[in-house]
mmCIF file of C-alpha atoms in Angstrom:
data_model
loop_
_atom_site.group_PDB
_atom_site.id
_atom_site.type_symbol
_atom_site.label_atom_id
_atom_site.label_comp_id
_atom_site.label_asym_id
_atom_site.label_seq_id
_atom_site.Cartn_x
_atom_site.Cartn_y
_atom_site.Cartn_z
ATOM 1 C CA MET A 1 -7.063 -13.695 -8.312
ATOM 2 C CA ASP A 2 -8.897 -15.931 -5.758
ATOM 3 C CA LEU A 3 -8.666 -14.157 -2.444
ATOM 4 C CA GLN A 4 -11.728 -16.339 -0.684
ATOM 5 C CA GLY A 5 -9.024 -18.960 0.766
ATOM 6 C CA ASP A 6 -6.888 -15.991 2.435
ATOM 7 C CA VAL A 7 -10.476 -14.660 3.810
ATOM 8 C CA ASP A 8 -11.319 -17.824 4.970
ATOM 9 C CA GLN A 9 -8.292 -17.838 7.043
ATOM 10 C CA LEU A 10 -8.559 -14.496 8.475
ATOM 11 C CA THR A 11 -11.884 -15.195 9.413
ATOM 12 C CA GLU A 12 -10.740 -18.239 11.278
ATOM 13 C CA VAL A 13 -8.316 -16.381 13.492
ATOM 14 C CA ALA A 14 -10.788 -13.386 14.178
ATOM 15 C CA ASN A 15 -13.331 -15.749 15.333
ATOM 16 C CA THR A 16 -10.248 -17.630 17.464
ATOM 17 C CA HIS A 17 -9.994 -14.204 19.627
ATOM 18 C CA GLY A 18 -13.792 -13.229 19.863
ATOM 19 C CA GLN A 19 -13.459 -10.713 16.905
ATOM 20 C CA LEU A 20 -15.297 -9.682 14.225
ATOM 21 C CA LEU A 21 -13.795 -9.414 10.343
ATOM 22 C CA SER A 22 -15.942 -7.574 7.873
ATOM 23 C CA TYR A 23 -14.678 -7.359 4.197
ATOM 24 C CA HIS A 24 -16.188 -5.813 1.082
ATOM 25 C CA ARG A 25 -14.931 -6.031 -2.636
ATOM 26 C CA LEU A 26 -14.149 -2.696 -3.911
ATOM 27 C CA ASP A 27 -12.690 -0.890 -7.089
ATOM 28 C CA VAL A 28 -10.760 1.602 -5.671
ATOM 29 C CA THR A 29 -10.719 3.543 -9.164
ATOM 30 C CA ASP A 30 -14.483 4.362 -8.698
ATOM 31 C CA PRO A 31 -14.938 7.316 -6.213
ATOM 32 C CA HIS A 32 -18.467 6.478 -5.781
ATOM 33 C CA ALA A 33 -18.001 2.870 -5.036
ATOM 34 C CA VAL A 34 -15.442 3.830 -2.472
ATOM 35 C CA SER A 35 -18.024 5.937 -0.707
ATOM 36 C CA LYS A 36 -20.690 3.727 -0.843
ATOM 37 C CA THR A 37 -18.648 1.271 0.738
ATOM 38 C CA PHE A 38 -17.965 3.504 3.789
ATOM 39 C CA GLU A 39 -21.359 4.200 3.839
ATOM 40 C CA THR A 40 -22.182 0.558 4.239
ATOM 41 C CA PHE A 41 -19.799 -0.574 6.810
ATOM 42 C CA VAL A 42 -18.721 2.210 8.968
ATOM 43 C CA PRO A 43 -22.103 2.563 10.959
ATOM 44 C CA GLY A 44 -21.822 -1.068 12.139
ATOM 45 C CA LEU A 45 -18.466 -0.272 13.641
ATOM 46 C CA ARG A 46 -17.955 -0.422 17.436
ATOM 47 C CA TYR A 47 -15.283 2.373 17.478
ATOM 48 C CA PRO A 48 -14.175 4.816 14.650
ATOM 49 C CA ILE A 49 -11.637 4.303 12.066
ATOM 50 C CA ARG A 50 -8.261 5.281 13.385
ATOM 51 C CA GLY A 51 -6.058 3.771 10.859
ATOM 52 C CA LEU A 52 -5.688 2.718 7.068
ATOM 53 C CA VAL A 53 -3.526 0.413 5.349
ATOM 54 C CA GLY A 54 -3.663 1.226 1.841
ATOM 55 C CA CYS A 55 -2.280 -1.639 -0.266
ATOM 56 C CA ALA A 56 -4.453 -1.866 -3.543
ATOM 57 C CA GLY A 57 -2.155 -2.062 -6.215
ATOM 58 C CA VAL A 58 -0.991 -3.728 -9.458
ATOM 59 C CA SER A 59 2.114 -4.110 -11.753
ATOM 60 C CA ASP A 60 2.557 -4.282 -15.425
ATOM 61 C CA ASN A 61 5.516 -4.466 -17.506
ATOM 62 C CA ASP A 62 6.901 -4.119 -21.075
ATOM 63 C CA PRO A 63 9.374 -1.739 -22.704
ATOM 64 C CA ALA A 64 8.140 1.624 -22.492
ATOM 65 C CA HIS A 65 8.211 2.159 -26.092
ATOM 66 C CA GLU A 66 5.631 -0.603 -26.770
ATOM 67 C CA PHE A 67 3.659 0.339 -23.640
ATOM 68 C CA SER A 68 0.260 1.641 -24.524
ATOM 69 C CA VAL A 69 -0.841 4.745 -23.128
ATOM 70 C CA GLU A 70 -4.386 3.016 -21.729
ATOM 71 C CA ARG A 71 -2.167 0.316 -19.778
ATOM 72 C CA PHE A 72 -0.170 3.335 -18.125
ATOM 73 C CA ARG A 73 -3.358 5.038 -17.130
ATOM 74 C CA ARG A 74 -4.763 1.779 -15.557
ATOM 75 C CA LEU A 75 -1.726 1.741 -13.329
ATOM 76 C CA MET A 76 -1.865 5.373 -12.360
ATOM 77 C CA GLU A 77 -5.748 4.791 -11.524
ATOM 78 C CA ILE A 78 -4.885 1.841 -9.671
ATOM 79 C CA ASN A 79 -2.040 2.957 -7.890
ATOM 80 C CA VAL A 80 -2.296 6.515 -7.070
ATOM 81 C CA THR A 81 -6.023 7.593 -7.804
ATOM 82 C CA GLY A 82 -7.111 4.549 -6.084
ATOM 83 C CA THR A 83 -4.693 5.256 -2.934
ATOM 84 C CA PHE A 84 -5.916 8.978 -3.003
ATOM 85 C CA SER A 85 -9.379 8.180 -2.992
ATOM 86 C CA LEU A 86 -9.078 5.364 0.228
ATOM 87 C CA ALA A 87 -7.214 7.996 2.062
ATOM 88 C CA GLN A 88 -9.678 10.662 1.459
ATOM 89 C CA ALA A 89 -12.158 8.457 2.702
ATOM 90 C CA VAL A 90 -10.647 7.431 5.445
ATOM 91 C CA ALA A 91 -9.667 11.137 6.482
ATOM 92 C CA LEU A 92 -13.165 12.150 6.098
ATOM 93 C CA GLU A 93 -14.585 9.227 8.660
ATOM 94 C CA MET A 94 -11.742 10.471 10.959
ATOM 95 C CA LYS A 95 -12.788 14.143 10.661
ATOM 96 C CA LYS A 96 -16.332 13.212 11.252
ATOM 97 C CA ALA A 97 -15.409 10.983 14.373
ATOM 98 C CA ASN A 98 -12.862 13.583 15.643
ATOM 99 C CA VAL A 99 -10.333 11.258 15.982
ATOM 100 C CA ASP A 100 -6.787 10.825 15.287
ATOM 101 C CA GLY A 101 -5.267 8.353 13.130
ATOM 102 C CA SER A 102 -2.477 6.826 11.089
ATOM 103 C CA MET A 103 -2.018 5.875 7.441
ATOM 104 C CA VAL A 104 0.149 3.575 5.712
ATOM 105 C CA LEU A 105 0.434 3.938 2.209
ATOM 106 C CA THR A 106 2.219 0.943 0.149
ATOM 107 C CA ALA A 107 4.790 2.270 -2.083
ATOM 108 C CA SER A 108 8.025 0.667 -3.649
ATOM 109 C CA MET A 109 11.585 0.796 -3.737
ATOM 110 C CA SER A 110 10.662 0.935 -7.222
ATOM 111 C CA GLY A 111 9.349 4.637 -6.478
ATOM 112 C CA SER A 112 13.024 5.614 -5.786
ATOM 113 C CA VAL A 113 15.094 3.521 -7.821
ATOM 114 C CA ALA A 114 14.923 1.854 -11.522
ATOM 115 C CA ASN A 115 14.600 -1.896 -11.516
ATOM 116 C CA LYS A 116 17.116 -4.002 -13.042
ATOM 117 C CA GLY A 117 16.134 -6.721 -15.674
ATOM 118 C CA VAL A 118 12.570 -5.813 -16.021
ATOM 119 C CA ASP A 119 10.879 -2.433 -17.786
ATOM 120 C CA THR A 120 8.462 -1.120 -15.430
ATOM 121 C CA ALA A 121 8.445 2.454 -16.250
ATOM 122 C CA GLY A 122 4.927 2.921 -15.694
ATOM 123 C CA TYR A 123 4.694 0.887 -12.332
ATOM 124 C CA ASN A 124 7.774 2.737 -11.236
ATOM 125 C CA ALA A 125 6.309 6.349 -11.862
ATOM 126 C CA SER A 126 3.012 5.390 -9.917
ATOM 127 C CA LYS A 127 5.143 4.300 -6.909
ATOM 128 C CA SER A 128 6.946 7.500 -6.904
ATOM 129 C CA GLY A 129 3.469 8.999 -7.054
ATOM 130 C CA VAL A 130 2.366 7.432 -3.838
ATOM 131 C CA LEU A 131 5.664 8.656 -2.102
ATOM 132 C CA GLN A 132 4.827 11.997 -2.832
ATOM 133 C CA LEU A 133 0.938 11.853 -2.526
ATOM 134 C CA ALA A 134 1.922 10.551 1.000
ATOM 135 C CA ARG A 135 4.106 13.605 1.979
ATOM 136 C CA SER A 136 1.729 16.050 0.843
ATOM 137 C CA LEU A 137 -1.227 14.530 2.725
ATOM 138 C CA ALA A 138 1.169 14.207 5.770
ATOM 139 C CA ALA A 139 1.583 18.258 5.293
ATOM 140 C CA GLU A 140 -2.140 18.772 5.044
ATOM 141 C CA TRP A 141 -3.282 16.531 7.978
ATOM 142 C CA GLY A 142 -0.533 16.968 10.173
ATOM 143 C CA SER A 143 -1.518 20.194 11.785
ATOM 144 C CA ARG A 144 -4.424 21.762 9.686
ATOM 145 C CA LYS A 145 -7.371 23.614 11.433
ATOM 146 C CA GLY A 146 -10.397 22.101 11.484
ATOM 147 C CA MET A 147 -8.952 18.230 10.811
ATOM 148 C CA PRO A 148 -7.817 15.823 13.153
ATOM 149 C CA LEU A 149 -3.923 14.711 13.540
ATOM 150 C CA ILE A 150 -3.779 12.092 10.921
ATOM 151 C CA ARG A 151 -0.255 10.895 10.325
ATOM 152 C CA VAL A 152 0.541 9.491 6.759
ATOM 153 C CA ASN A 153 3.735 7.431 5.807
ATOM 154 C CA THR A 154 4.660 4.953 3.272
ATOM 155 C CA LEU A 155 6.108 1.531 3.343
ATOM 156 C CA SER A 156 8.200 0.722 0.490
ATOM 157 C CA PRO A 157 8.792 -3.281 0.117
ATOM 158 C CA GLY A 158 11.681 -4.395 -1.819
ATOM 159 C CA TYR A 159 11.185 -7.826 -4.000
ATOM 160 C CA ILE A 160 8.808 -10.016 -2.254
ATOM 161 C CA ARG A 161 7.794 -13.462 -3.159
ATOM 162 C CA THR A 162 4.354 -13.545 -3.860
ATOM 163 C CA PRO A 163 1.914 -15.026 -6.427
ATOM 164 C CA ALA A 164 2.093 -11.711 -8.333
ATOM 165 C CA THR A 165 5.976 -12.022 -8.817
ATOM 166 C CA THR A 166 5.773 -15.747 -9.946
ATOM 167 C CA GLU A 167 5.673 -15.088 -13.427
ATOM 168 C CA ALA A 168 8.602 -12.662 -13.276
ATOM 169 C CA LEU A 169 10.735 -15.246 -11.440
ATOM 170 C CA GLN A 170 10.293 -17.769 -13.808
ATOM 171 C CA LYS A 171 12.133 -15.589 -16.539
ATOM 172 C CA PRO A 172 15.785 -17.376 -16.787
ATOM 173 C CA GLY A 173 18.297 -15.731 -14.287
ATOM 174 C CA MET A 174 15.695 -13.462 -12.567
ATOM 175 C CA GLU A 175 15.784 -14.504 -9.127
ATOM 176 C CA ALA A 176 19.429 -14.918 -9.112
ATOM 177 C CA GLN A 177 19.557 -11.220 -10.047
ATOM 178 C CA TRP A 178 16.861 -9.937 -7.605
ATOM 179 C CA THR A 179 18.581 -11.691 -4.358
ATOM 180 C CA GLY A 180 21.770 -10.729 -5.505
ATOM 181 C CA ASP A 181 20.765 -7.073 -5.542
ATOM 182 C CA ASN A 182 20.008 -6.996 -2.040
ATOM 183 C CA MET A 183 22.664 -7.220 1.009
ATOM 184 C CA LEU A 184 20.853 -10.273 2.361
ATOM 185 C CA TYR A 185 20.666 -12.048 -0.748
ATOM 186 C CA ARG A 186 17.241 -13.337 -0.591
ATOM 187 C CA LEU A 187 13.810 -12.613 -1.486
ATOM 188 C CA SER A 188 11.323 -11.273 1.304
ATOM 189 C CA LEU A 189 8.320 -12.845 2.216
ATOM 190 C CA VAL A 190 4.918 -11.233 2.914
ATOM 191 C CA ASP A 191 4.967 -12.096 6.741
ATOM 192 C CA GLU A 192 8.012 -9.930 6.853
ATOM 193 C CA PHE A 193 5.882 -6.722 6.629
ATOM 194 C CA ARG A 194 3.252 -7.525 9.527
ATOM 195 C CA GLY A 195 5.740 -5.600 11.791
ATOM 196 C CA PRO A 196 6.889 -2.613 10.128
ATOM 197 C CA ILE A 197 2.843 -1.901 9.112
ATOM 198 C CA LEU A 198 2.101 -2.345 12.926
ATOM 199 C CA PHE A 199 4.756 0.227 13.810
ATOM 200 C CA LEU A 200 3.803 2.666 11.246
ATOM 201 C CA LEU A 201 0.162 2.246 12.377
ATOM 202 C CA SER A 202 0.762 2.454 16.284
ATOM 203 C CA ASP A 203 2.058 5.226 18.856
ATOM 204 C CA ALA A 204 5.704 3.554 18.547
ATOM 205 C CA SER A 205 5.877 5.831 15.580
ATOM 206 C CA SER A 206 4.334 8.668 16.931
ATOM 207 C CA PHE A 207 6.727 11.322 15.794
ATOM 208 C CA MET A 208 6.911 10.092 12.471
ATOM 209 C CA THR A 209 4.724 11.442 9.490
ATOM 210 C CA GLY A 210 5.661 12.130 5.594
ATOM 211 C CA ALA A 211 8.193 9.451 5.944
ATOM 212 C CA ASP A 212 8.847 6.484 3.912
ATOM 213 C CA LEU A 213 9.998 3.241 5.668
ATOM 214 C CA ARG A 214 11.805 0.989 2.926
ATOM 215 C CA VAL A 215 12.228 -2.484 3.779
ATOM 216 C CA ASP A 216 14.246 -3.955 0.908
ATOM 217 C CA GLY A 217 16.972 -6.078 2.429
ATOM 218 C CA GLY A 218 19.409 -3.024 1.808
ATOM 219 C CA HIS A 219 18.721 -3.247 -2.214
ATOM 220 C CA CYS A 220 18.807 0.614 -2.290
ATOM 221 C CA ALA A 221 21.853 1.046 0.183
ATOM 222 C CA TRP A 222 24.557 -0.409 -2.083
#
């Protein structure tokens, strides 16, 4: 996926406000690459890292009886192991700087319910893993001696209209089913997740940790 256009747009916004945006390509499944990336950019920061939004993830679908173990492993490596590696790296930086912080790990409503009309057993299992990972990290980093206080929560989006869902939505009847499965009868837009993420990162959620914020248009409330 070509992200250069998005990066250019973010850079323009940062420049408008007199801020600096830096970015690094990273394979989150490679722990060595994660460590090296942090070693590269952290020394140049003006302030310690206080927050993480872990949103590296992929989806894949096919009937479970036809789904190869290799494809299943790839989902787990990126969605679960990659999320853990990022959270671990940021926690170590917070510990080194002795600062408290907040993490938002991207899960999915699919980590709590099965999806109608699509066969995504591997993806759903991986997002359930992210939910439990966040709860476990929250328990460790909320009050452990020798560690700063790090709140860890998850964001569970419902169906979103993005380039990643374009192919699925072209399946006859799929968009009607997805929109009809939630209480607002539409798909969400990427911009609708800015507020929830900022809420979880900020002191507005100072008494939240180990929690999941589900933003799914009421899909799971039926």
